[in-house]
Amino acid sequence: MDETTERRGPTARLLLSAPDRPGLVAAVAEFIYRHGGDVTAADQHTDEEEAMFFQRVEFRLDGFGLSRPELEEAFAQVAVPLDMTWAVRYSDEPRRVAVLVSRQPHCLVDLLGRWYAHELPGQPVLVASNHSDHAGLATSFGLPYHHLPVTKDTRLAQEGQLLELLSGAGVELVVLARYMQILSPQVIDAYPSKVINIHHSFLPAFSGGQPYHQAHARGVKLIGATAHYATAELDQGPIIEQDTARATHRDGVADLARIGRDLETVVLARAVRLHLTDRVLVHGRKTVVF
Amino acid sequence: MDETTERRGPTARLLLSAPDRPGLVAAVAEFIYRHGGDVTAADQHTDEEEAMFFQRVEFRLDGFGLSRPELEEAFAQVAVPLDMTWAVRYSDEPRRVAVLVSRQPHCLVDLLGRWYAHELPGQPVLVASNHSDHAGLATSFGLPYHHLPVTKDTRLAQEGQLLELLSGAGVELVVLARYMQILSPQVIDAYPSKVINIHHSFLPAFSGGQPYHQAHARGVKLIGATAHYATAELDQGPIIEQDTARATHRDGVADLARIGRDLETVVLARAVRLHLTDRVLVHGRKTVVF
Amino acid sequence: MDETTERRGPTARLLLSAPDRPGLVAAVAEFIYRHGGDVTAADQHTDEEEAMFFQRVEFRLDGFGLSRPELEEAFAQVAVPLDMTWAVRYSDEPRRVAVLVSRQPHCLVDLLGRWYAHELPGQPVLVASNHSDHAGLATSFGLPYHHLPVTKDTRLAQEGQLLELLSGAGVELVVLARYMQILSPQVIDAYPSKVINIHHSFLPAFSGGQPYHQAHARGVKLIGATAHYATAELDQGPIIEQDTARATHRDGVADLARIGRDLETVVLARAVRLHLTDRVLVHGRKTVVF
Amino acid sequence: MDETTERRGPTARLLLSAPDRPGLVAAVAEFIYRHGGDVTAADQHTDEEEAMFFQRVEFRLDGFGLSRPELEEAFAQVAVPLDMTWAVRYSDEPRRVAVLVSRQPHCLVDLLGRWYAHELPGQPVLVASNHSDHAGLATSFGLPYHHLPVTKDTRLAQEGQLLELLSGAGVELVVLARYMQILSPQVIDAYPSKVINIHHSFLPAFSGGQPYHQAHARGVKLIGATAHYATAELDQGPIIEQDTARATHRDGVADLARIGRDLETVVLARAVRLHLTDRVLVHGRKTVVF
């Protein structure tokens, strides 16, 4: 049960996009009002260049006149004539999350700590890695740890195992917590806008390998981190969250990496929270983050 | 003409608050939709403790079915039964602004520069000061400068002159750009939530005099600035905007003041912009900033 | 072994303060040079109001002509005539750290995670708490957990146990990771400038109890956290590090607490790192942080 | 007279770099001590990859035993055997500054305002532009405004005029305050590490034209600004200062440009201040900023 649910009872979160036209806001507001819904949060955005409308509405289910299946059926009646793409999620149905990691544990241990402290919604169900290093850590937080070694030649087979694992555990979100393998389209396509990666630079600066080396060579005064949905094109997926931190001439590559690890954990945790509270809508190469 | 108007044609900005109840959002959305309005931005907030609802809706006037007086008359029909407190402003009717200053010019010169560069909405109409120092500056930016000297004994009379001046010039917003005199209730009450002050600390820390001396004595690692509406109680008015900047042991009082001046100008300019784009609603001692 | 040592071999860190006078820098530089030391970092500060000089110099021990005891004996010859207060620490002698916690685990789990990921110097040796909640967590990170329940009437006895524990484990730094008990002078005085507390506000704003409630009531636009050395006077000790984060009208007390927990963990971790890399000098109520 | 001078009397600022070797710090400290200098600030940095040492030392001239010419002659004796590259500047000898601008005035008006408010060291001596727009502004701040129109075909001639102007006015620093012309090597080479440019992105992301359009297309969540020394290679010069600000899906290109203008003014002003307080050392493609 997440923090919203604790405070307000269960809520429904309606996320929608549609070609912009007058009456969209009124149609949604009227639907919720008619069935006795109590709106607790509403955000909307019109992308004028693309003539697209985006909305997130959250409303209490206590007192709402329809059951969950009825809600979805009834809203479809509203959505279809207005060409809406939409989804509804419920605050008391936590998403099942898998974390993938390689050798560097800072993002993994940060996420596990946040779940332990009830700082993050969602329900972690497994940790998988191409290395065995952090099996003990995962287990001590009560999670199964799957060691899936990989070489160039075994990638497809290893990803097959991974996909089976994810599907078997009913995983709905995959978090790449410094997983240093490039996932092939078979994995990416199975989880569209459901794989979050953390890249250790302020994209699009320093995409690709060794961004801290690149940053050091250029003498930048800030370093960054970027959380984005993984897509087939490396480091090009829709950006969810970014941040930067100060660096100086004193900071060698190892210092940049250390400062950067703090950024990475924070930016990744924010992105995971935004995703799991249904605040991110993807449109083309970009996101709307409410 | 402000930047919104330039891009979208004139818009109306409806700001309202009301005791929370179902149907508020639907009523407003339906009103705008019925008259052919095209919503370009909408924000809402429910204060659950106070059971109050707040909303800001902006919609295009091109194509809207009612004239401005008709709009206001028609919306009153919606608002009264729902106990709304509301106001409507138009993006092509810039507010008339007076700036008050004492000896330190950094906020004044920053605001004048922003208006010169078309970075700030509103229309500056006069500068007033208890000192004569910056008459040349104001004049070079095309503004009348009123020197209103004041002593303890002449405060009420001086404020009388000031009030006459403001009223004669049709001033709708008074910006205290490091005006180092405390305004008495006769001025404050004449411009409720229309006098913006910049205090050079992170309120409520270091209220009152010499905040940088206080900050230095305490050895803080950040200093702050706070823009708030002036009320009868010194430094206690509703906060519009705040920010902080790093300080170190190297910074003496003069350094804190220098770092702080940069903060003050930025925080004050942001608050003035928020006010003039109709993004601030006052409720009791607090603000809702959309 | 900390990260500096890994990269450069062991270093000595000389921290000193003295009444300001010409020749201090030259005397220290000459001492290190004479014995073949290779300076890797040097920082100095003169507090002109207090006429005090502060310095931190770090130099490689590989190639230095004196053993550690000889170094200390020889430097005393330099220090005494110049009225220096000084200490020398070695990068390969990690400090022994105890963490105290109550029910909220976010700071504890963050620190443990950082040690796990080798992100923090020092060597954690025990966790103590007035509650039993986090025994499993500590144990899973390989640390003993001491449950020391306390009531108003048993405080002195409980602190006696605590002191015995700390002393028995050779603890050199005590971190109050949201330990919600006020330590009496018997503990504070036993660890002067060696107890770091995290307060969940931007001190001196909102000292004392329930700072997030206070912040919410005042309607601030930023919240803060402050790490400071604990002293006999509550929330008045020398500040090591502070930071702030944005809050809006949308954030209720529970939201402020959530945003604040992220700040608290980061600010506390930074302060612990600064202390353990010998970057903090205390002078009166203030710190010099190199 | 700058703020340091006001408070401490005139100071000398010694900036030096040298191949790293033991004894550099001691040699400089001993030189200043021997002649009765009182060090008010000292910073040093060793670039371990390049084995280069950098230092900035500031000391009071009141009480120093040598005149300015004697100081320079005597220090050369210290510097030559240690292969130092060095310069000495005096806090009471303000640098002469030219500002170049095109049509967008935000950086120009910000700089002029800072000089008016005594917030910036240096002495502005002229404004030059390829447009006539801001002649009135410059004149109202007491500065000559030189309108130097340029076309593709007249660039070299126009730059010739510019060079004559700069040299005639004894200009020591050229600030490109959104001057939208690319300077050819004849200008750049005449003022090595003495031309500061502001680029409206977080370099190396979005170098070249229309960075806000590029940022909008990529959907970044932060935008940036970069102040750097101009070199022959476009947008590749040594970075002095950078900063970023939040952007959201709501921000169109015009919004990004507006948010960015605030960043540009602040980042450029900081870089100019750093340069004019002799805090920047250039080494290859990078800077050391003390």
Tab-separated table of N, CA and C in Angstrom, chain C residues 197-261:
chain	number	residue	atom	x	y	z
C	197	ASN	N	24.963	15.099	14.618
C	197	ASN	CA	23.506	14.954	14.618
C	197	ASN	C	22.939	15.500	13.314
C	198	ILE	N	21.806	14.938	12.875
C	198	ILE	CA	21.091	15.509	11.727
C	198	ILE	C	19.783	16.080	12.248
C	199	HIS	N	19.583	17.378	11.995
C	199	HIS	CA	18.321	18.011	12.380
C	199	HIS	C	17.501	18.243	11.122
C	200	HIS	N	16.212	17.955	11.206
C	200	HIS	CA	15.403	17.996	9.993
C	200	HIS	C	14.787	19.362	9.733
C	201	SER	N	15.635	20.395	9.787
C	201	SER	CA	15.228	21.713	9.295
C	201	SER	C	16.478	22.491	8.942
C	202	PHE	N	16.260	23.613	8.287
C	202	PHE	CA	17.349	24.523	7.968
C	202	PHE	C	17.575	25.395	9.198
C	203	LEU	N	18.399	24.919	10.121
C	203	LEU	CA	18.654	25.690	11.337
C	203	LEU	C	19.255	27.042	10.986
C	204	PRO	N	18.961	28.105	11.725
C	204	PRO	CA	18.201	28.129	12.964
C	204	PRO	C	16.683	28.198	12.785
C	205	ALA	N	16.163	28.103	11.580
C	205	ALA	CA	14.708	28.064	11.445
C	205	ALA	C	14.210	26.721	11.974
C	206	PHE	N	13.119	26.761	12.687
C	206	PHE	CA	12.452	25.526	13.110
C	206	PHE	C	13.350	24.615	13.947
C	207	SER	N	14.033	25.170	14.933
C	207	SER	CA	14.714	24.295	15.873
C	207	SER	C	13.662	23.664	16.773
C	208	GLY	N	14.074	22.681	17.574
C	208	GLY	CA	13.146	22.020	18.481
C	208	GLY	C	12.298	20.992	17.778
C	209	GLY	N	11.116	20.735	18.293
C	209	GLY	CA	10.318	19.587	17.847
C	209	GLY	C	9.501	19.868	16.599
C	210	GLN	N	9.201	18.820	15.859
C	210	GLN	CA	8.278	18.839	14.729
C	210	GLN	C	8.550	19.943	13.708
C	211	PRO	N	9.757	20.005	13.209
C	211	PRO	CA	10.067	21.079	12.253
C	211	PRO	C	9.227	21.037	10.982
C	212	TYR	N	8.810	19.863	10.527
C	212	TYR	CA	8.008	19.841	9.299
C	212	TYR	C	6.609	20.404	9.544
C	213	HIS	N	6.087	20.182	10.731
C	213	HIS	CA	4.821	20.825	11.058
C	213	HIS	C	4.985	22.347	11.087
C	214	GLN	N	6.072	22.789	11.703
C	214	GLN	CA	6.326	24.233	11.746
C	214	GLN	C	6.469	24.803	10.325
C	215	ALA	N	7.205	24.096	9.490
C	215	ALA	CA	7.445	24.579	8.122
C	215	ALA	C	6.133	24.642	7.337
C	216	HIS	N	5.309	23.627	7.514
C	216	HIS	CA	4.029	23.607	6.814
C	216	HIS	C	3.149	24.778	7.259
C	217	ALA	N	3.110	25.015	8.562
C	217	ALA	CA	2.276	26.097	9.078
C	217	ALA	C	2.727	27.454	8.541
C	218	ARG	N	4.039	27.618	8.328
C	218	ARG	CA	4.562	28.905	7.869
C	218	ARG	C	4.458	29.054	6.362
C	219	GLY	N	4.240	27.944	5.649
C	219	GLY	CA	4.109	28.043	4.198
C	219	GLY	C	5.413	28.324	3.493
C	220	VAL	N	6.515	27.763	3.959
C	220	VAL	CA	7.808	28.005	3.308
C	220	VAL	C	7.863	27.294	1.950
C	221	LYS	N	8.714	27.797	1.066
C	221	LYS	CA	8.841	27.253	-0.285
C	221	LYS	C	10.075	26.372	-0.428
C	222	LEU	N	10.811	26.246	0.656
C	222	LEU	CA	11.971	25.358	0.701
C	222	LEU	C	11.989	24.702	2.075
C	223	ILE	N	12.397	23.457	2.143
C	223	ILE	CA	12.673	22.888	3.450
C	223	ILE	C	14.143	22.529	3.503
C	224	GLY	N	14.648	22.265	4.700
C	224	GLY	CA	16.076	22.067	4.837
C	224	GLY	C	16.446	20.972	5.808
C	225	ALA	N	17.727	20.687	5.846
C	225	ALA	CA	18.278	19.762	6.827
C	225	ALA	C	19.661	20.274	7.208
C	226	THR	N	20.051	20.006	8.437
C	226	THR	CA	21.289	20.541	8.994
C	226	THR	C	22.032	19.455	9.754
C	227	ALA	N	23.281	19.211	9.392
C	227	ALA	CA	24.129	18.312	10.177
C	227	ALA	C	25.051	19.162	11.038
C	228	HIS	N	25.105	18.853	12.317
C	228	HIS	CA	25.928	19.661	13.214
C	228	HIS	C	26.522	18.790	14.309
C	229	TYR	N	27.581	19.264	14.918
C	229	TYR	CA	28.109	18.581	16.091
C	229	TYR	C	27.148	18.818	17.238
C	230	ALA	N	26.837	17.745	17.974
C	230	ALA	CA	25.959	17.893	19.124
C	230	ALA	C	26.720	18.554	20.262
C	231	THR	N	26.064	19.523	20.873
C	231	THR	CA	26.635	20.173	22.066
C	231	THR	C	25.568	20.162	23.155
C	232	ALA	N	25.916	20.673	24.318
C	232	ALA	CA	24.996	20.624	25.446
C	232	ALA	C	23.685	21.362	25.124
C	233	GLU	N	23.780	22.399	24.303
C	233	GLU	CA	22.600	23.198	23.986
C	233	GLU	C	21.909	22.603	22.755
C	234	LEU	N	20.662	22.264	22.870
C	234	LEU	CA	19.927	21.569	21.803
C	234	LEU	C	19.912	22.363	20.487
C	235	ASP	N	20.305	21.713	19.382
C	235	ASP	CA	20.245	22.301	18.034
C	235	ASP	C	21.101	23.549	17.873
C	236	GLN	N	22.090	23.730	18.762
C	236	GLN	CA	22.906	24.941	18.712
C	236	GLN	C	24.360	24.643	18.369
C	237	GLY	N	24.700	23.388	18.134
C	237	GLY	CA	26.104	23.043	17.894
C	237	GLY	C	26.608	23.546	16.556
C	238	PRO	N	27.930	23.549	16.379
C	238	PRO	CA	28.538	24.036	15.135
C	238	PRO	C	28.014	23.272	13.920
C	239	ILE	N	27.584	24.018	12.919
C	239	ILE	CA	26.995	23.435	11.708
C	239	ILE	C	28.092	22.935	10.780
C	240	ILE	N	27.954	21.702	10.319
C	240	ILE	CA	28.916	21.134	9.367
C	240	ILE	C	28.410	21.276	7.937
C	241	GLU	N	27.126	20.983	7.742
C	241	GLU	CA	26.587	20.982	6.378
C	241	GLU	C	25.079	21.204	6.439
C	242	GLN	N	24.556	21.882	5.414
C	242	GLN	CA	23.123	22.123	5.305
C	242	GLN	C	22.730	22.033	3.845
C	243	ASP	N	21.477	21.754	3.611
C	243	ASP	CA	20.968	21.866	2.253
C	243	ASP	C	19.454	22.080	2.295
C	244	THR	N	18.915	22.499	1.159
C	244	THR	CA	17.479	22.751	1.078
C	244	THR	C	16.915	22.085	-0.166
C	245	ALA	N	15.596	21.898	-0.175
C	245	ALA	CA	14.907	21.360	-1.340
C	245	ALA	C	13.579	22.097	-1.480
C	246	ARG	N	13.075	22.158	-2.689
C	246	ARG	CA	11.837	22.870	-3.001
C	246	ARG	C	10.625	22.194	-2.375
C	247	ALA	N	9.709	22.982	-1.863
C	247	ALA	CA	8.409	22.477	-1.447
C	247	ALA	C	7.362	23.402	-2.065
C	248	THR	N	6.148	22.901	-2.220
C	248	THR	CA	5.091	23.745	-2.765
C	248	THR	C	3.858	23.633	-1.884
C	249	HIS	N	2.844	24.402	-2.261
C	249	HIS	CA	1.570	24.360	-1.545
C	249	HIS	C	0.956	22.958	-1.578
C	250	ARG	N	1.372	22.142	-2.544
C	250	ARG	CA	0.805	20.799	-2.637
C	250	ARG	C	1.289	19.889	-1.513
C	251	ASP	N	2.411	20.259	-0.896
C	251	ASP	CA	3.053	19.359	0.051
C	251	ASP	C	2.486	19.520	1.453
C	252	GLY	N	1.783	18.511	1.922
C	252	GLY	CA	1.358	18.473	3.313
C	252	GLY	C	2.520	18.078	4.204
C	253	VAL	N	2.267	17.973	5.489
C	253	VAL	CA	3.333	17.630	6.429
C	253	VAL	C	3.996	16.308	6.040
C	254	ALA	N	3.193	15.335	5.638
C	254	ALA	CA	3.752	14.026	5.289
C	254	ALA	C	4.644	14.127	4.049
C	255	ASP	N	4.271	14.982	3.095
C	255	ASP	CA	5.107	15.182	1.907
C	255	ASP	C	6.414	15.878	2.274
C	256	LEU	N	6.302	16.902	3.117
C	256	LEU	CA	7.523	17.588	3.544
C	256	LEU	C	8.459	16.603	4.236
C	257	ALA	N	7.879	15.737	5.062
C	257	ALA	CA	8.714	14.746	5.758
C	257	ALA	C	9.382	13.817	4.754
C	258	ARG	N	8.646	13.424	3.723
C	258	ARG	CA	9.221	12.540	2.704
C	258	ARG	C	10.351	13.224	1.934
C	259	ILE	N	10.083	14.434	1.446
C	259	ILE	CA	11.130	15.193	0.755
C	259	ILE	C	12.317	15.396	1.696
C	260	GLY	N	11.974	15.703	2.951
C	260	GLY	CA	13.008	15.972	3.938
C	260	GLY	C	13.882	14.756	4.227
C	261	ARG	N	13.304	13.572	4.211
C	261	ARG	CA	14.123	12.390	4.511
C	261	ARG	C	15.245	12.232	3.495
